[in-house]
Coordinates of C-alpha atoms and ligand atoms in Angstrom, one line a residue:
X295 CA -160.9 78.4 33.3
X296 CA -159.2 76.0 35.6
X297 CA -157.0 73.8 33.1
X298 CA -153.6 75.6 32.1
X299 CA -153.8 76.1 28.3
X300 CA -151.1 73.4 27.7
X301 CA -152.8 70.5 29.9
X302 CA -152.4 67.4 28.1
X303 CA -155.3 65.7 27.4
X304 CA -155.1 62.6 25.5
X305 CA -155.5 58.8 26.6
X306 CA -153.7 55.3 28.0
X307 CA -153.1 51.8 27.0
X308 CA -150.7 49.0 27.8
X309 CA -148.7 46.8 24.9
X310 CA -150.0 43.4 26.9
X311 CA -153.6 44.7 26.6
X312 CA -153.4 46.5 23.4
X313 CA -150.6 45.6 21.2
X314 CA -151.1 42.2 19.6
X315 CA -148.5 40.6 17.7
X316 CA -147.4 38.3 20.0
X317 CA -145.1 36.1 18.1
X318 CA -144.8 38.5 15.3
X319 CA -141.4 40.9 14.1
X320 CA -139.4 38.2 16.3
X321 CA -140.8 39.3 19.7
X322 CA -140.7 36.7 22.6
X323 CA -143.8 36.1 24.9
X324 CA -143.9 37.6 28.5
X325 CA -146.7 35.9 31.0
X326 CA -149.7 37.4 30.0
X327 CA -149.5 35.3 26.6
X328 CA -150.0 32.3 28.9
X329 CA -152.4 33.7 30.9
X330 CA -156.2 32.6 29.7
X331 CA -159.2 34.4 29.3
X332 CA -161.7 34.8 32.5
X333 CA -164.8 36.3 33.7
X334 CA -165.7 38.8 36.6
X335 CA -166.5 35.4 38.4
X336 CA -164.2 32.9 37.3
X337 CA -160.2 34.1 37.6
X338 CA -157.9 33.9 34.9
X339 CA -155.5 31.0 34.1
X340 CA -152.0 30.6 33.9
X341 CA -151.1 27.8 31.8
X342 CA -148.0 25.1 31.9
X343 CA -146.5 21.8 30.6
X344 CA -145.0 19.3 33.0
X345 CA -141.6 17.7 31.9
X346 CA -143.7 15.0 30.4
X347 CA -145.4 17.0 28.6
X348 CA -149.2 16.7 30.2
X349 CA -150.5 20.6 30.7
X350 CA -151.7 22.1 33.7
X351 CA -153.3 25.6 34.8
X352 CA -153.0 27.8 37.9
X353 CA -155.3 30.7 39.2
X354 CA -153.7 34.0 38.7
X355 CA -155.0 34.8 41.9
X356 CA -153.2 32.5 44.2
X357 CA -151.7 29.4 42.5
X358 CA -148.6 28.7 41.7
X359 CA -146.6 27.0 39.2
X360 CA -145.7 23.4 40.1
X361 CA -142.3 22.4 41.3
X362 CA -140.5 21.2 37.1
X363 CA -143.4 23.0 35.5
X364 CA -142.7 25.5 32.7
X365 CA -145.3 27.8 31.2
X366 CA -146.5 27.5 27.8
X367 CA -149.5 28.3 25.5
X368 CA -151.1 24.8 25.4
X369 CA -153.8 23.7 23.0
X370 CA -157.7 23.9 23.9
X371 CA -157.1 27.7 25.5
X372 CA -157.7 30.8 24.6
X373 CA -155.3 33.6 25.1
X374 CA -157.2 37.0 24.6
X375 CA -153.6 39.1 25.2
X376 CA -152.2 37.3 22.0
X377 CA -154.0 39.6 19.5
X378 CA -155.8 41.8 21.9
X379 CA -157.3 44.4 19.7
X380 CA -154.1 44.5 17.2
X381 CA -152.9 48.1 17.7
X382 CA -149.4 46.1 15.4
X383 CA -151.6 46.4 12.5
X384 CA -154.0 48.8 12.9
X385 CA -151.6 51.7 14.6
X386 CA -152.0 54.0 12.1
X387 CA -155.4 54.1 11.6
X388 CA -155.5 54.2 15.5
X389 CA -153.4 57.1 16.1
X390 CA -155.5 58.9 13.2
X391 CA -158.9 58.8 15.3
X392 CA -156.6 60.0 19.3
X393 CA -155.8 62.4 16.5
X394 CA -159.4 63.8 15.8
X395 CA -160.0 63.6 19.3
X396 CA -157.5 65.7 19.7
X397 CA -155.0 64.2 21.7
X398 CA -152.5 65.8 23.0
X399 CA -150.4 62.7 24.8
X400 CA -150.9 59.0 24.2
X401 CA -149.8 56.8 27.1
X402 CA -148.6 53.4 25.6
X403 CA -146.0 51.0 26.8
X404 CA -143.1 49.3 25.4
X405 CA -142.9 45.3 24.9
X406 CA -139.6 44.7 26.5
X407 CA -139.8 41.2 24.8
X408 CA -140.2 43.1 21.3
X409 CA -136.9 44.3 22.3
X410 CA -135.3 41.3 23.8
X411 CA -137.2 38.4 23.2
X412 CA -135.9 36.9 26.2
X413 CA -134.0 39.8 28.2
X414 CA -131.0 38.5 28.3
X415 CA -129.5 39.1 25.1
X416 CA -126.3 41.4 24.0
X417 CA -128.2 43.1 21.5
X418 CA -131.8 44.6 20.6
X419 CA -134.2 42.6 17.8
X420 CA -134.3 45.6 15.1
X421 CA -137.5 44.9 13.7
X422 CA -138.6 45.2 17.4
X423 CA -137.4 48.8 17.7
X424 CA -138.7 49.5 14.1
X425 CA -142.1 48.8 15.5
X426 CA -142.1 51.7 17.6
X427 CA -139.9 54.0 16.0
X428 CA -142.9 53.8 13.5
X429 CA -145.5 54.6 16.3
X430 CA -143.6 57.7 17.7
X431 CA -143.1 59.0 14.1
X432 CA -147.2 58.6 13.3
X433 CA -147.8 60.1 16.3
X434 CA -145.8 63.2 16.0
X435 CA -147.0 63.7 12.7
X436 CA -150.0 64.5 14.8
X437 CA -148.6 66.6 17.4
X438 CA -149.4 64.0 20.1
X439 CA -146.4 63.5 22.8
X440 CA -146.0 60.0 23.3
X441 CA -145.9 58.7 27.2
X442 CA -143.9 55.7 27.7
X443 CA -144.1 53.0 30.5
X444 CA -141.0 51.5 30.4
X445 CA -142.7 47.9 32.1
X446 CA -146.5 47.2 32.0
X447 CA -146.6 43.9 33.6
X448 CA -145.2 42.2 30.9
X449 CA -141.3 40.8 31.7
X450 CA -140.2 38.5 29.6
X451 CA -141.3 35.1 30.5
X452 CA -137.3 34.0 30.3
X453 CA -137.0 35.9 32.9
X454 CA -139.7 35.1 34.7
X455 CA -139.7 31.2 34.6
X456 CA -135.2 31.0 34.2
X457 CA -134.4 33.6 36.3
X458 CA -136.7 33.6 38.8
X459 CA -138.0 37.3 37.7
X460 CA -137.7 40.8 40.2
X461 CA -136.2 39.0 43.1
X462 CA -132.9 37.9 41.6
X463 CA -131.0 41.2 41.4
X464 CA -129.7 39.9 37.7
X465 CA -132.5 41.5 36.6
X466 CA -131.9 44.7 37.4
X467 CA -128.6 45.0 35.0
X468 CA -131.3 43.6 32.7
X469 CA -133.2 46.3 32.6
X470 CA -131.0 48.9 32.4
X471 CA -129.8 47.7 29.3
X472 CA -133.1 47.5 27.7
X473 CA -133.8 51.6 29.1
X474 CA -130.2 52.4 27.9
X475 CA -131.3 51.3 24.3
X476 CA -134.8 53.1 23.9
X477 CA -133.5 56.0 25.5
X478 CA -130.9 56.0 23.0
X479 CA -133.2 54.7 20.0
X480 CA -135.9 57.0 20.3
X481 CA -134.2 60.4 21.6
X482 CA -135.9 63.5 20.0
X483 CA -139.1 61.5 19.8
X484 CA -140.0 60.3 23.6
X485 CA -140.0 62.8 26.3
X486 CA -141.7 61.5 28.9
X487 CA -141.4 58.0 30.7
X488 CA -142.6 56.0 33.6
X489 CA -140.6 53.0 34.5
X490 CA -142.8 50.7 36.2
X491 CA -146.8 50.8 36.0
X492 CA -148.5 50.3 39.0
X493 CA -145.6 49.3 41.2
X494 CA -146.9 48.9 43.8
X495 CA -149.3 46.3 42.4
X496 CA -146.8 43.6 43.8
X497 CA -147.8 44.5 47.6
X498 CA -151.2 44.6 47.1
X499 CA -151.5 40.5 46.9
X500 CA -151.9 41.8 50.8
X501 CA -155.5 43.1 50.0
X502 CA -156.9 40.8 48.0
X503 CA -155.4 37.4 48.7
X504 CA -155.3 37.7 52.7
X505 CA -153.9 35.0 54.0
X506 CA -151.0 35.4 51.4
X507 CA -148.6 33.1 52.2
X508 CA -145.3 34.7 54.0
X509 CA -143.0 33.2 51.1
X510 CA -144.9 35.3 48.2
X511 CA -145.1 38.4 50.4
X512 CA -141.4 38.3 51.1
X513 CA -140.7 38.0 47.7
X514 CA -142.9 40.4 46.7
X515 CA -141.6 42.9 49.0
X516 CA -137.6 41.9 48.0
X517 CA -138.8 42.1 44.3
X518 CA -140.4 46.0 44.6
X519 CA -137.2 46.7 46.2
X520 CA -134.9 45.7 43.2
X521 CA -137.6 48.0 41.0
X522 CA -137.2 50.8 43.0
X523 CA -133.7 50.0 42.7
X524 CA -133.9 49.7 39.0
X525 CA -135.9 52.7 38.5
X526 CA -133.9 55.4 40.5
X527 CA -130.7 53.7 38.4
X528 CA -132.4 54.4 34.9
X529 CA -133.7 57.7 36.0
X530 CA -130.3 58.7 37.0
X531 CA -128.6 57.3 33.8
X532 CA -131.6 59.7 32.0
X533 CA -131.0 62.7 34.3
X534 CA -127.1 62.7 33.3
X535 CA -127.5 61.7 29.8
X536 CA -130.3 63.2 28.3
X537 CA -131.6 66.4 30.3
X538 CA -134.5 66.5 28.2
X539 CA -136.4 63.7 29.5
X540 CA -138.7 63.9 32.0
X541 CA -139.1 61.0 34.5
X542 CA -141.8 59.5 36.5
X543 CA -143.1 56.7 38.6
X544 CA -146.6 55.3 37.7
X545 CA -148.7 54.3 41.2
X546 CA -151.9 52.0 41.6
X547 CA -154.3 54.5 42.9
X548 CA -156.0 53.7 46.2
X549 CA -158.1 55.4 48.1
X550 CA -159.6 54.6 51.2
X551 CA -161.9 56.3 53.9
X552 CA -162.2 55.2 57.2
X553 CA -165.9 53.6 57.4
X554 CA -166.9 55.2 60.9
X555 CA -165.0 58.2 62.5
X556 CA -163.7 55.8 65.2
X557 CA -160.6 56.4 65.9
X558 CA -159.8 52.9 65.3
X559 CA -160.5 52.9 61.9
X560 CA -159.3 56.5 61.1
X561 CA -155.8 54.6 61.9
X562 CA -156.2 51.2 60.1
X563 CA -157.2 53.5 57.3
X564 CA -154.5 55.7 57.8
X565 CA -151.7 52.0 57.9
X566 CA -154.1 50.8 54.9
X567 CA -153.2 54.1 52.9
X568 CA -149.6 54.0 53.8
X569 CA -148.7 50.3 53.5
X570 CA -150.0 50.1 49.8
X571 CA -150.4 53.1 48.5
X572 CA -147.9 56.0 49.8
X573 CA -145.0 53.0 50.5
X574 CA -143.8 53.1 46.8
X575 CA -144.6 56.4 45.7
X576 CA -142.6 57.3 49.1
X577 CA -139.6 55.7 48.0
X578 CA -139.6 56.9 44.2
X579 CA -140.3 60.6 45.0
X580 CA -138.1 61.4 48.2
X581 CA -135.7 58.8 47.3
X582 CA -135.8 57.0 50.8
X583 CA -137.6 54.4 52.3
X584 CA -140.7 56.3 54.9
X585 CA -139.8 56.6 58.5
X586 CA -143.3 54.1 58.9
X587 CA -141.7 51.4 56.6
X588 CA -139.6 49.2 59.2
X589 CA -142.5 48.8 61.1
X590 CA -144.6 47.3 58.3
X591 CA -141.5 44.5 57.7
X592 CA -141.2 43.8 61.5
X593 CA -145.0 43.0 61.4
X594 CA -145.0 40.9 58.2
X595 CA -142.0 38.8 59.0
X596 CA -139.6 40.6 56.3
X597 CA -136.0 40.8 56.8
X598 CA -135.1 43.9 54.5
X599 CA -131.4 45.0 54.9
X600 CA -131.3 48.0 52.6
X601 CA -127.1 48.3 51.6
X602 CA -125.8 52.1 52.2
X603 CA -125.2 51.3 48.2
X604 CA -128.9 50.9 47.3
X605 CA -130.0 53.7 49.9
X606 CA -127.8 56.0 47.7
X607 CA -129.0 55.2 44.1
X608 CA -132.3 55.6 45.3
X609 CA -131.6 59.0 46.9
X610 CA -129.9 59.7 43.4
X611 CA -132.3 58.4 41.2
X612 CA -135.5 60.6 42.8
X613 CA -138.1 60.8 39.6
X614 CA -139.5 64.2 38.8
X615 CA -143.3 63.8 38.6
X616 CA -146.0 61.9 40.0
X617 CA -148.1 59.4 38.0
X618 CA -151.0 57.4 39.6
X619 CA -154.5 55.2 38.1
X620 CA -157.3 56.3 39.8
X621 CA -160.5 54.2 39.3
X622 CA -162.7 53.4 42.5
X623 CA -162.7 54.4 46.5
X624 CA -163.4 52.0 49.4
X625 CA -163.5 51.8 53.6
X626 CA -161.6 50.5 56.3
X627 CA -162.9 49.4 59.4
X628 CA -161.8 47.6 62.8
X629 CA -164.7 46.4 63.9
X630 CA -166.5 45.0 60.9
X631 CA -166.0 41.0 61.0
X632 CA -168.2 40.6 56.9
X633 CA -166.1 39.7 54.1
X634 CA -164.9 42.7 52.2
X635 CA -167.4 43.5 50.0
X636 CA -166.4 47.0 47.6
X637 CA -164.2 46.0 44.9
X638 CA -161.8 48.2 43.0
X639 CA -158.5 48.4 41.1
X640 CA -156.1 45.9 42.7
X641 CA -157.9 46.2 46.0
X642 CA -160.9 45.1 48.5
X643 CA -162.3 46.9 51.2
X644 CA -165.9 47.9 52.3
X645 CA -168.6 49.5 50.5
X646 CA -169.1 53.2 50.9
X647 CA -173.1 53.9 51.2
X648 CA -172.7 57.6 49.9
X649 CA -171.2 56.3 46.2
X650 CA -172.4 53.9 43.5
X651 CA -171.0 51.1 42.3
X652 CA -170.0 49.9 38.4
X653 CA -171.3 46.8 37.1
X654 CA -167.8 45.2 38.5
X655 CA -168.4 46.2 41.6
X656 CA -166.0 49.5 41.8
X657 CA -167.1 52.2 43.4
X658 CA -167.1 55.4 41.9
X659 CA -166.4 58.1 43.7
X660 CA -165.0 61.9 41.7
X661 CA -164.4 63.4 44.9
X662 CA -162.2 61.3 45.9
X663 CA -160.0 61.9 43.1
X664 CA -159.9 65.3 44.5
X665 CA -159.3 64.3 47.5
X666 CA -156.1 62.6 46.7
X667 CA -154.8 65.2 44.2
X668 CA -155.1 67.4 47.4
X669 CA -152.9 64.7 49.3
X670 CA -150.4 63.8 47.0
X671 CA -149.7 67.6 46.2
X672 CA -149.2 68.3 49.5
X673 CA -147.1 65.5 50.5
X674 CA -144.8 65.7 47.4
X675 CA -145.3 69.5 45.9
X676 CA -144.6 68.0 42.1
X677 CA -146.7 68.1 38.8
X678 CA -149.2 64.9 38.7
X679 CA -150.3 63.0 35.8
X680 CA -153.6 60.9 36.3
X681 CA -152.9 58.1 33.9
X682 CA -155.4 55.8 34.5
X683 CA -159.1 56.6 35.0
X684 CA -162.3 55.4 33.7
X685 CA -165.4 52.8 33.3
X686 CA -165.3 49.3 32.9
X687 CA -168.6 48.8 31.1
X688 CA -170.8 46.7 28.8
X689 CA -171.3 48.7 25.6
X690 CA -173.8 47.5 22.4
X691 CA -172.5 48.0 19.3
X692 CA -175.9 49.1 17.0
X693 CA -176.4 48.2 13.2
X694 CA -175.4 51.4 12.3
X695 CA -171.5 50.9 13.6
X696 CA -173.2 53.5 16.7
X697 CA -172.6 52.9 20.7
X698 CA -174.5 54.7 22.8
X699 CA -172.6 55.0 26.3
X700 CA -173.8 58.0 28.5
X701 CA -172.9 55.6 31.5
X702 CA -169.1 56.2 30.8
X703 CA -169.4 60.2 29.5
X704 CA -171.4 60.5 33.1
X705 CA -168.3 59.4 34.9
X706 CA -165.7 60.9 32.8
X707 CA -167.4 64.2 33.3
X708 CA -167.7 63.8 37.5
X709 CA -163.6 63.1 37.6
X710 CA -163.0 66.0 34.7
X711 CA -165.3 68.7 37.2
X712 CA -163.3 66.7 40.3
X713 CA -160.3 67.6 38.7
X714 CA -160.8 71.0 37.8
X715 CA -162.0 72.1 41.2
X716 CA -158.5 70.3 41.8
X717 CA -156.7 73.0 39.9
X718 CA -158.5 75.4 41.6
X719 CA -157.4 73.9 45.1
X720 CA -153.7 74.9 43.5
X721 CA -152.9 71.2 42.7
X722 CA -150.3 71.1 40.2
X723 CA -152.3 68.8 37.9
X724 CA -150.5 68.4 33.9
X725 CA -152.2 65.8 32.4
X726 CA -154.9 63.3 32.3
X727 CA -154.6 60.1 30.1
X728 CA -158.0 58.1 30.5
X729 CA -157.5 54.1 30.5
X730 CA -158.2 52.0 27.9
X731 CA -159.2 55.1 24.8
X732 CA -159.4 52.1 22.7
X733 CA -161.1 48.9 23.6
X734 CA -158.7 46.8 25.1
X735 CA -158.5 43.4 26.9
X736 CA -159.2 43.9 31.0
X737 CA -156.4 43.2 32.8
X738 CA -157.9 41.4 35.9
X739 CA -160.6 39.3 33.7
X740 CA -159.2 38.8 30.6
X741 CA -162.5 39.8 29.2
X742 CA -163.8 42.3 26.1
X743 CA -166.9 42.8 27.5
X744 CA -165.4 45.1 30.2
X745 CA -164.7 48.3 27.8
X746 CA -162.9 51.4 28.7
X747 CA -163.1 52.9 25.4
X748 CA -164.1 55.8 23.7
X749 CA -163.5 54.1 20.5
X750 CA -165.4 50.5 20.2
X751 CA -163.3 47.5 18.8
X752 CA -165.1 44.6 17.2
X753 CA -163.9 41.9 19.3
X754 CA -165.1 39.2 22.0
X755 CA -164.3 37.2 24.6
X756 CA -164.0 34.2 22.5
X757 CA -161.8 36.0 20.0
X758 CA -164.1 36.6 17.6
X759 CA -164.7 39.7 15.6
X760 CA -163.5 41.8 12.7
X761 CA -161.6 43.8 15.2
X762 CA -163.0 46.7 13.0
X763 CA -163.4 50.4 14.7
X764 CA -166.3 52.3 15.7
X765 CA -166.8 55.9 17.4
X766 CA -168.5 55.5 20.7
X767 CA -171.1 58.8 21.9
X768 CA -168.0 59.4 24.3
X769 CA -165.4 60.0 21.5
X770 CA -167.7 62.8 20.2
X771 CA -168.1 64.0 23.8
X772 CA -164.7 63.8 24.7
X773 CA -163.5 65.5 21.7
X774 CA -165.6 68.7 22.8
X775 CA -164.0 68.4 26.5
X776 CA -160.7 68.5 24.5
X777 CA -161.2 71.2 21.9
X778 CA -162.9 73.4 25.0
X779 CA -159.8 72.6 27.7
X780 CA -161.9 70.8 29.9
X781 CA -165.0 73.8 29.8
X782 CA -167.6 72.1 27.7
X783 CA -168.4 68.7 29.8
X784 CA -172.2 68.5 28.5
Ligands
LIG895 C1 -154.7 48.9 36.0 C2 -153.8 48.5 34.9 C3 -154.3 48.5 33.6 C4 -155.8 48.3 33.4 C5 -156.6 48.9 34.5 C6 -158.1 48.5 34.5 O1 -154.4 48.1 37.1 O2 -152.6 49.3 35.0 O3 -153.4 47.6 32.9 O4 -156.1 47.0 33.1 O5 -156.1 48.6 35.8 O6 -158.3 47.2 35.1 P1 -159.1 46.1 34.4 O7 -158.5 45.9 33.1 O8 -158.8 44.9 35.3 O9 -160.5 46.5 34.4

């Protein structure tokens, strides 16, 4: 039996994808409500209005906003993230069915601009906190121990568009206020936290975007800095004023393999890994920037003067567990000229011959997650949440409210085996939070199609549906995996 008897099992989900109620309970909108729906081949849309009012729309993937520009939900678009599949109305019956799972921990995340529409202002929105006092309350009725991302892409859009967002170091003070509040508002129900998901998201515009101009990587890499800045403060703040909370930092998963044992590639692999992927999780768990990072700055043109002030809060503000997404694997090589060709989360590289690839292109690849719970246990020797994993897929709802999906049990069960022989390595491995339990909207396509869950939700791409819920095959099956501790994966 290789999963301690108090793993927590349970599953994850993100208030942009998930939540719904946009403009409802006096919640302000962040810059996924003006983001559009898209398709695995045509990118989502950011839309604007000029000061003359005419709109406009930018590629998330590249464009920018034009100079006077403001974004705004304009007419004639559809924006899936508005309703998404409603979890506002529908949390109880929700958190009933993660309850007959069995569930153990639910992953959800916090609208900031629930809490303060736009960021800035002296005091919380009540019915806002209301909201999830609510959720936490259901779900202890249950026994299930929430897990709360503190910022799932989703600033507020004030923020964003009048502030200029995560470079202006405004924004930090910002968002300690908002952690001071829920960690005061929802003491004795939340225990565990992450602050930022996938924070190192920002950096990867290097991987897929590649001749990312120098401005937007400079900003990106001044804006991670005020988040790791943010985060160590707030986990500090937590550490002296409420022992009880346990603190982490949430990374985008990537794993890469060199794609020929040249030596060549074994070391662009090796500044691949590094520069995306161990960079943040670097800074967050030893509290200091990695010996490697000057060099990456010299070589992308960044001027990065770290105060002795921010070296010290990020020494003191050193999170106590490692959380990562894990989807998809891909290879590095020198001496390959083809466009990269094997997608995954957040990141290109090239196809791997010796795995198979979803219908979006991701490679899947178990031992790989093995691999890397390997790594990341040796390199930080602190307990690891996965809390993100899982299959993008097209599912068929039948006329008797059935989905069959052996496609997404089959690679639930390869990373639940990976994992186990994990344990068994003597990784220190506490919990496993699969994405998207509930149908949700993708984050890089916008789309409905592209499920995650083991509970179907009536709902398109055009925004049509009854947004009723159905039990997938997989809910069955993953409710055996749960009752058993991870033994009964057939
Ligand atoms: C991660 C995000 C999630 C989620 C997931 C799946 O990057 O943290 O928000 O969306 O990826 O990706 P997608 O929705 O693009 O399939």
């Amino acid at each position: 039996m290789s999963f301690p008897k108090d793993f927590l099992w349970g599953g994850a989900t993100a208030a942009n994808q998930y939540e719904g109620g946009w403009n409802e309970g006096g919640r302000g909108p962040a810059k996924t409500d003006v983001t559009t729906g898209g398709s695995a081949t045509a990118p989502r849309y950011i839309t604007y209005l000029m000061p003359d009012g005419t709109a406009g729309a930018y590629s998330q993937f590249g464009g920018s906003l034009p100079k006077g520009a403001k974004h705004a939900v304009v007419d004639g678009y559809y924006y899936p993230n508005h309703n998404a599949t409603d979890f506002y109305h529908h949390y109880k019956e929700d958190i009933a069915l993660f309850a007959e799972m069995g569930f153990k921990m639910f992953r959800m995340s916090i609208s900031w601009s629930r809490i303060f529409p736009k960021g800035i202002e002296e005091e919380p929105n009540p019915e806002g906190l209301a909201f999830y006092h609510n959720v936490f309350t259901e779900l202890h009725k249950y026994n299930i121990e929430p897990l709360v991302t503190i910022s799932h892409y989703d600033t507020p859009l004030y923020i964003e568009d009048e502030l200029g967002g995560w470079v202006n170091r405004d924004v930090i003070g910002l968002f300690e206020r908002f952690c001071h509040v829920i960690f005061k508002e929802y003491q004795g129900l939340v225990k565990y936290w992450l602050t930022f998901n996938e924070i190192n998201s920002q950096i990867m515009i290097k991987s897929f975007f590649p001749n990312c101009p120098a401005e937007l990587l400079d900003k990106a890499y001044k804006g991670l800095h005020n988040q790791f800045v943010a985060s160590a403060k707030v986990v500090k703040y937590a550490h002296e004023n409420y022992p009880e909370y346990q603190m982490g930092c949430m990374i985008g998963g990537l794993v890469s393999y060199p794609l020929t044992c040249d030596p060549k590639d074994v070391l662009a692999n090796q500044k691949k890994m590094r520069d995306l992927f161990y960079y943040s999780g670097d800074v967050m768990m030893r509290g200091a920037y990695p010996s490697y990072a000057p060099r990456i700055w010299k070589e992308e043109g960044i001027e990065m003067n770290i105060s002795e002030e921010d070296k010290q809060i990020l020494m003191e503000g050193k999170v106590d567990f490692y959380s990562f997404s894990y989807y998809s694997t891909s290879c590095e090589s020198t001496h390959n000229n083809e466009p990269k060709d094997g997608k995954g989360n957040l990141v290109m590289g090239y196809k791997n011959e010796y795995i198979q690839y979803s219908d979006w292109g991701w490679g899947m690849d178990p031992d790989g997650l093995r691999y890397i719970l390997n790594e990341l246990n040796d390199r930080y020797q602190k307990p690891i949440m996965v809390v993100e994993n899982g299959l993008g897929a097209i599912d068929t709802l039948e006329s008797d409210g059935t989905v069959h999906d052996p496609y997404r049990i089959d690679y639930m069960r390869g990373h639940i085996q990976a994992m186990s022989e994990a344990i068994e390595d003597g990784v220190n491995l506490i919990a496993y939070t699969p994405w998207g339990c509930i149908d949700l909207v993708s984050a890089s396509t916008g789309e409905m199609r592209k499920r995650y869950g083991f509970i179907y939700v009536d709902m398109d791409d055009e925004g049509k549906g009854s947004m009723n819920r159905y039990r997938k095959d997989s809910f069955y099956w993953y409710k055996k995996v749960i009752a058993s501790n991870g033994e009964d994966l057939d």
